[in-house]
Tab-separated table of N, CA and C in Angstrom:
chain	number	residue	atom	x	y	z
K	75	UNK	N	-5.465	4.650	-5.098
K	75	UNK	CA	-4.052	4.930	-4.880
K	75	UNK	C	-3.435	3.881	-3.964
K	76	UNK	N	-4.309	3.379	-2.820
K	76	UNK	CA	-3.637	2.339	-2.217
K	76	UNK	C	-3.492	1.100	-2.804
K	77	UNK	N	-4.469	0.767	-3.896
K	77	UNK	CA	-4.617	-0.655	-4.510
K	77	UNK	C	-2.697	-0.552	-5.449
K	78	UNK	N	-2.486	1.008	-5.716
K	78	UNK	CA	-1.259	1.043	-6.328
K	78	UNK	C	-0.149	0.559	-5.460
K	79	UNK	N	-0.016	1.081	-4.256
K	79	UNK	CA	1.007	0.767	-3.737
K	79	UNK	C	1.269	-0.834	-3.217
K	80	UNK	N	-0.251	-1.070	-2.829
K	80	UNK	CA	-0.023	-2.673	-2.421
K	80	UNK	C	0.868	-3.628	-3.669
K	81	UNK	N	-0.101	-3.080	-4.822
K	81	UNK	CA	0.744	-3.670	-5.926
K	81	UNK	C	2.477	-3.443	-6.164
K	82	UNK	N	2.915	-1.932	-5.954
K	82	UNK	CA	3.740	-1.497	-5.631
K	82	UNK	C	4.728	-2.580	-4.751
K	83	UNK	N	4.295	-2.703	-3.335
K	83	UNK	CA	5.449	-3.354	-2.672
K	83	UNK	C	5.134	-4.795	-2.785
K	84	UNK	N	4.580	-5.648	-3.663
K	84	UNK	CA	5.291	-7.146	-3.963
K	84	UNK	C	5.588	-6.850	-5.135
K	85	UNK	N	5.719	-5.937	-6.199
K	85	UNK	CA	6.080	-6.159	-7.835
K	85	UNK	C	7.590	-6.028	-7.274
K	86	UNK	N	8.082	-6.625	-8.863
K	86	UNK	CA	9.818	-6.459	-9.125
K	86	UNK	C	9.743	-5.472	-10.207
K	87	UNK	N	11.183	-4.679	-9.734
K	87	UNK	CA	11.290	-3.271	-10.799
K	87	UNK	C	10.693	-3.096	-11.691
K	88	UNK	N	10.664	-4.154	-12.732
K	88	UNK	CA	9.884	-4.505	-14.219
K	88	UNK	C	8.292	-3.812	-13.768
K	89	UNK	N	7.901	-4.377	-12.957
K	89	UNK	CA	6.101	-4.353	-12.670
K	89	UNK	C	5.907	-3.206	-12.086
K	90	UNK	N	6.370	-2.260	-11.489
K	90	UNK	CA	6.662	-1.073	-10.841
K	90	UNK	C	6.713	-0.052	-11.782
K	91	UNK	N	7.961	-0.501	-13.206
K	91	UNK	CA	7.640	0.838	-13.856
K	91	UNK	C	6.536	0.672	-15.151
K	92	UNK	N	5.817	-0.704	-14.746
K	92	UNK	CA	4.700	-0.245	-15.553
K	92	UNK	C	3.496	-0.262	-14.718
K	93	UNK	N	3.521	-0.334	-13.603
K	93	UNK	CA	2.410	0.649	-12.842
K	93	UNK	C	2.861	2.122	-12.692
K	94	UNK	N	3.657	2.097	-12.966
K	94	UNK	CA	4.151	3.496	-12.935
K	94	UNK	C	3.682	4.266	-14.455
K	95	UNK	N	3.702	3.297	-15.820
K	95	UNK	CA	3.179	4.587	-16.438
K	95	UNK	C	1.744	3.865	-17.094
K	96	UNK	N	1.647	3.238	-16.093
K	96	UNK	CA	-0.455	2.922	-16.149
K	96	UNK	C	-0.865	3.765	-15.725
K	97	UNK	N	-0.241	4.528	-14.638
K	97	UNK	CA	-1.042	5.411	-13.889
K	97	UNK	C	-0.476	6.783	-14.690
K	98	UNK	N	0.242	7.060	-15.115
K	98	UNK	CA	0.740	8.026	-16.171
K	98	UNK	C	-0.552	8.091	-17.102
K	99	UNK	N	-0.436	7.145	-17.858
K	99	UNK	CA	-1.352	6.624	-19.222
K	99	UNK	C	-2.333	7.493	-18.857
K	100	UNK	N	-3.186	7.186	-17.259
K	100	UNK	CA	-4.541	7.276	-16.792
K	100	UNK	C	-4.448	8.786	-16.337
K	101	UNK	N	-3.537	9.822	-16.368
K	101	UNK	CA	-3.543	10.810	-16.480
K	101	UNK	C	-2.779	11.425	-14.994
K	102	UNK	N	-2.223	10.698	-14.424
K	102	UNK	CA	-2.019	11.069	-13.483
K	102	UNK	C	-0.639	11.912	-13.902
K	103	UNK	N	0.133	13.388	-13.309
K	103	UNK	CA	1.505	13.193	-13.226
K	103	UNK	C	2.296	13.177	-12.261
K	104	UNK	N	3.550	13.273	-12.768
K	104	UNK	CA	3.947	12.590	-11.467
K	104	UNK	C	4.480	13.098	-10.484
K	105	UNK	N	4.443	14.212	-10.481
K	105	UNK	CA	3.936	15.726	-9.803
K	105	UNK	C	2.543	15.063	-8.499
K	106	UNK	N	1.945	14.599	-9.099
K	106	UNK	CA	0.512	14.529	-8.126
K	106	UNK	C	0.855	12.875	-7.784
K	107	UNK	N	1.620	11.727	-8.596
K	107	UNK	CA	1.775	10.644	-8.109
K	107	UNK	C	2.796	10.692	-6.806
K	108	UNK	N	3.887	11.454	-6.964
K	108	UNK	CA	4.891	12.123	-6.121
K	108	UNK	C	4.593	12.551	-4.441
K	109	UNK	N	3.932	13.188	-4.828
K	109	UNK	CA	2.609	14.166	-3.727
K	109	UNK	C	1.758	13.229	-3.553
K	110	UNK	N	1.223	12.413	-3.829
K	110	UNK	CA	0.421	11.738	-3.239
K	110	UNK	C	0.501	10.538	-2.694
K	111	UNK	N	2.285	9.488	-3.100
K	111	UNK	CA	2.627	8.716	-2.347
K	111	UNK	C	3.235	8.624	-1.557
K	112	UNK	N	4.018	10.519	-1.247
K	112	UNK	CA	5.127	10.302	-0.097
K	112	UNK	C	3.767	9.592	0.964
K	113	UNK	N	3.221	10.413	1.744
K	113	UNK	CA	2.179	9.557	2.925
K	113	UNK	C	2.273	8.167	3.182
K	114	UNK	N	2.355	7.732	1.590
K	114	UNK	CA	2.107	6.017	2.161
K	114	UNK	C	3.323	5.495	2.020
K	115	UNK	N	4.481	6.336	1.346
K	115	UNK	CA	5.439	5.537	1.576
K	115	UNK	C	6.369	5.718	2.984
K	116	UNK	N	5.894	7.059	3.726
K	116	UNK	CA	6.443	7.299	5.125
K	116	UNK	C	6.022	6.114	5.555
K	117	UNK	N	4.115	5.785	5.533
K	117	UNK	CA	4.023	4.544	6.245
K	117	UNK	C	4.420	3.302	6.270
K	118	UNK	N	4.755	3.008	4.903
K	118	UNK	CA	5.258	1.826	4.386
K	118	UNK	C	6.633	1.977	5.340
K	119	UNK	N	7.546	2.966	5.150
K	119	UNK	CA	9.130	2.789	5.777
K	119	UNK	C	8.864	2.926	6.833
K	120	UNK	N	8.064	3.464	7.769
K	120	UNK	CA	7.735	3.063	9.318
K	120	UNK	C	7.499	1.724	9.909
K	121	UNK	N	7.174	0.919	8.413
K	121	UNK	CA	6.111	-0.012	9.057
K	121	UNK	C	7.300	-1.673	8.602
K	122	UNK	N	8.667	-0.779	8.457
K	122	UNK	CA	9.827	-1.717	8.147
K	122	UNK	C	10.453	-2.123	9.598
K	123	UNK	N	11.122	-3.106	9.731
K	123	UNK	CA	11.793	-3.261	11.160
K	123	UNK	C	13.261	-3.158	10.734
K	124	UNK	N	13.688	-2.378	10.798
K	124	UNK	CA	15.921	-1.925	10.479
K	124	UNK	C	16.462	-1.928	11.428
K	125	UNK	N	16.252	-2.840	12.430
K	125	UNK	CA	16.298	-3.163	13.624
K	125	UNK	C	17.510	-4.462	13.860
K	126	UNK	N	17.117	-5.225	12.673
K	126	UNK	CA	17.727	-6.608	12.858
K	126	UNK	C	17.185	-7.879	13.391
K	127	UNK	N	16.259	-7.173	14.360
K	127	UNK	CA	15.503	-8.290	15.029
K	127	UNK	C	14.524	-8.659	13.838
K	128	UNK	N	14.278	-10.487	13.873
K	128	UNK	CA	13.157	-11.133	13.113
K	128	UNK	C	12.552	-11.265	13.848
């Protein structure tokens, strides 16, 4: 699930919604993809600076 998201945050939209239904394909739904990426995407948006500072 993490190898998804890494892929996740460098793809462009295009590559996103077909990791999105690779992991469909592979049986996942998205019910349980849903549920199982809020976690990493809290971390992911924690781990943003919206700060301004570079």
């Amino acid at each position: 699930m993490r190898s998804f998201f890494q892929q996740a945050t460098t793809a462009t939209p295009p590559e996103i919604g077909k990791l999105l239904d690779d992991t469909v394909a592979a049986g996942w739904t998205a019910d349980v993809v849903v549920k199982a990426s809020i976690p990493l995407l809290e971390e992911w948006l924690d781990s943003l600076d919206f700060s301004g500072s570079q």
